XYZ file of C-alpha atoms in Angstrom:
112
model
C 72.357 -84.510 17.964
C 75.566 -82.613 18.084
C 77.243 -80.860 15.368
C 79.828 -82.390 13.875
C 83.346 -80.797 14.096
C 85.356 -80.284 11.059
C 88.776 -81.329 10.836
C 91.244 -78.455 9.874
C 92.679 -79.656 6.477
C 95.957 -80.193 7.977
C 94.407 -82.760 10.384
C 93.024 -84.760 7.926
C 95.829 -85.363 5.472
C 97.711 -88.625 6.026
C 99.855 -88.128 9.237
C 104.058 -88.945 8.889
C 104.530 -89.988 12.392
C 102.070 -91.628 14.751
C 100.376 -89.332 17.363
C 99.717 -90.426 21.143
C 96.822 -88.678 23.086
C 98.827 -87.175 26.293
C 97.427 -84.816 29.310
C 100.585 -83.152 29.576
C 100.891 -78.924 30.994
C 103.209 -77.080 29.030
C 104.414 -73.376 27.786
C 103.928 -71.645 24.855
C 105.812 -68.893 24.117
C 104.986 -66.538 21.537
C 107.663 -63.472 20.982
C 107.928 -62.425 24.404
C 104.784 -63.911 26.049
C 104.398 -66.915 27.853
C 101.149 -68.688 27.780
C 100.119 -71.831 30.029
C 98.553 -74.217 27.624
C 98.240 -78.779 27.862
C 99.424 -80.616 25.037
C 96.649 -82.829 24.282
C 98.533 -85.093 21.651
C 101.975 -85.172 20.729
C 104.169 -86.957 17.616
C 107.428 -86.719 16.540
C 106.104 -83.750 14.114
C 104.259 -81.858 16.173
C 101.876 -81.637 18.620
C 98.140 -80.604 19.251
C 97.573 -78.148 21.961
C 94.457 -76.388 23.978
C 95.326 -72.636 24.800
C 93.018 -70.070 25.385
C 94.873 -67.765 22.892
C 94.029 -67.233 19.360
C 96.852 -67.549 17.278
C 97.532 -67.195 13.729
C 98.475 -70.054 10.990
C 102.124 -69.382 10.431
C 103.014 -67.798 13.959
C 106.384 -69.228 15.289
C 106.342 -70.373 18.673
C 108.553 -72.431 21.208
C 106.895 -75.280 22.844
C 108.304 -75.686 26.423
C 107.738 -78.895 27.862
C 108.954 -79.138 31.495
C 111.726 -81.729 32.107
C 111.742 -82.221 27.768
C 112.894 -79.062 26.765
C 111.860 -76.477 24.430
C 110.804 -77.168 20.839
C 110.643 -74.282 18.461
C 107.570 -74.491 16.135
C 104.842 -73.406 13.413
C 101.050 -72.895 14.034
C 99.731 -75.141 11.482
C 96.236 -74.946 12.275
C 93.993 -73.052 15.332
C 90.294 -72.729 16.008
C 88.138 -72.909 18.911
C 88.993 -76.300 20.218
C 93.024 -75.507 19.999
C 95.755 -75.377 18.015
C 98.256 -77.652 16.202
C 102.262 -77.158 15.911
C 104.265 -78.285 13.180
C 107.827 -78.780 14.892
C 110.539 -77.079 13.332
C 113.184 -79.457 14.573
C 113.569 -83.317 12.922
C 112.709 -86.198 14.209
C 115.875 -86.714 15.833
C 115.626 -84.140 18.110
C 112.579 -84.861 19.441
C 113.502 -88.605 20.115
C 116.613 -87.496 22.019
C 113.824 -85.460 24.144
C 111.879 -87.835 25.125
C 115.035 -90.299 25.493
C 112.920 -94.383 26.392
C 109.627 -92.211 26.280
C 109.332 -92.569 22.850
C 109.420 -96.684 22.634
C 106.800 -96.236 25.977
C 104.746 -93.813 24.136
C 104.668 -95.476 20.739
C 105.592 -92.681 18.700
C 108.135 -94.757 16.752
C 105.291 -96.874 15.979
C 103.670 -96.115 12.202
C 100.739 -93.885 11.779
C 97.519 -95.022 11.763
């Protein structure tokens, strides 16, 4: 039987914006590195990503998604599985990203 994985505490406290599981290749830039890294779900808040880079809680990053843009934004969690962002931009901003991909996407929808 496997282990069960625990859910950084971040994870499991009640979500403002609804989350959409995505495949998606992206950037990550920390300071003046550039990492490859897939955005495995994304929200108007944030984002959970799989990089094979240990980063602190608390780093600052910028999230480049090709053809979106880049999103500046906050480690909020990491551990072996990946890593979660906190974006440091509103809600606003990220809807004007994604332009009609947000309505297709469902991320206007409310969280579960």
């Amino acid at each position: 039987m496997p282990a069960e994985t625990v859910k950084p505490e971040s994870q499991t406290k009640r979500r403002n914006f609804s989350r959409r599981h995505v495949l998606w290749p992206a950037k990550l830039e920390v300071g003046k590195h550039v990492f490859s890294c897939q955005i495995w779900n994304v929200s108007l808040g944030g984002a959970r990503l799989r990089i094979d880079v240990p980063l602190k809680e608390g780093s600052e990053v910028v999230l480049d998604i090709p053809s979106r843009g880049r999103i500046p934004s906050v480690v909020s969690w990491s551990n072996e599985q990946g890593l979660g962002l906190s974006f440091q931009v509103g809600p606003d901003r990220i809807r004007e990203m994604f332009h009609s991909g947000v309505a297709v996407l469902g991320l206007d929808n409310p969280p579960e």
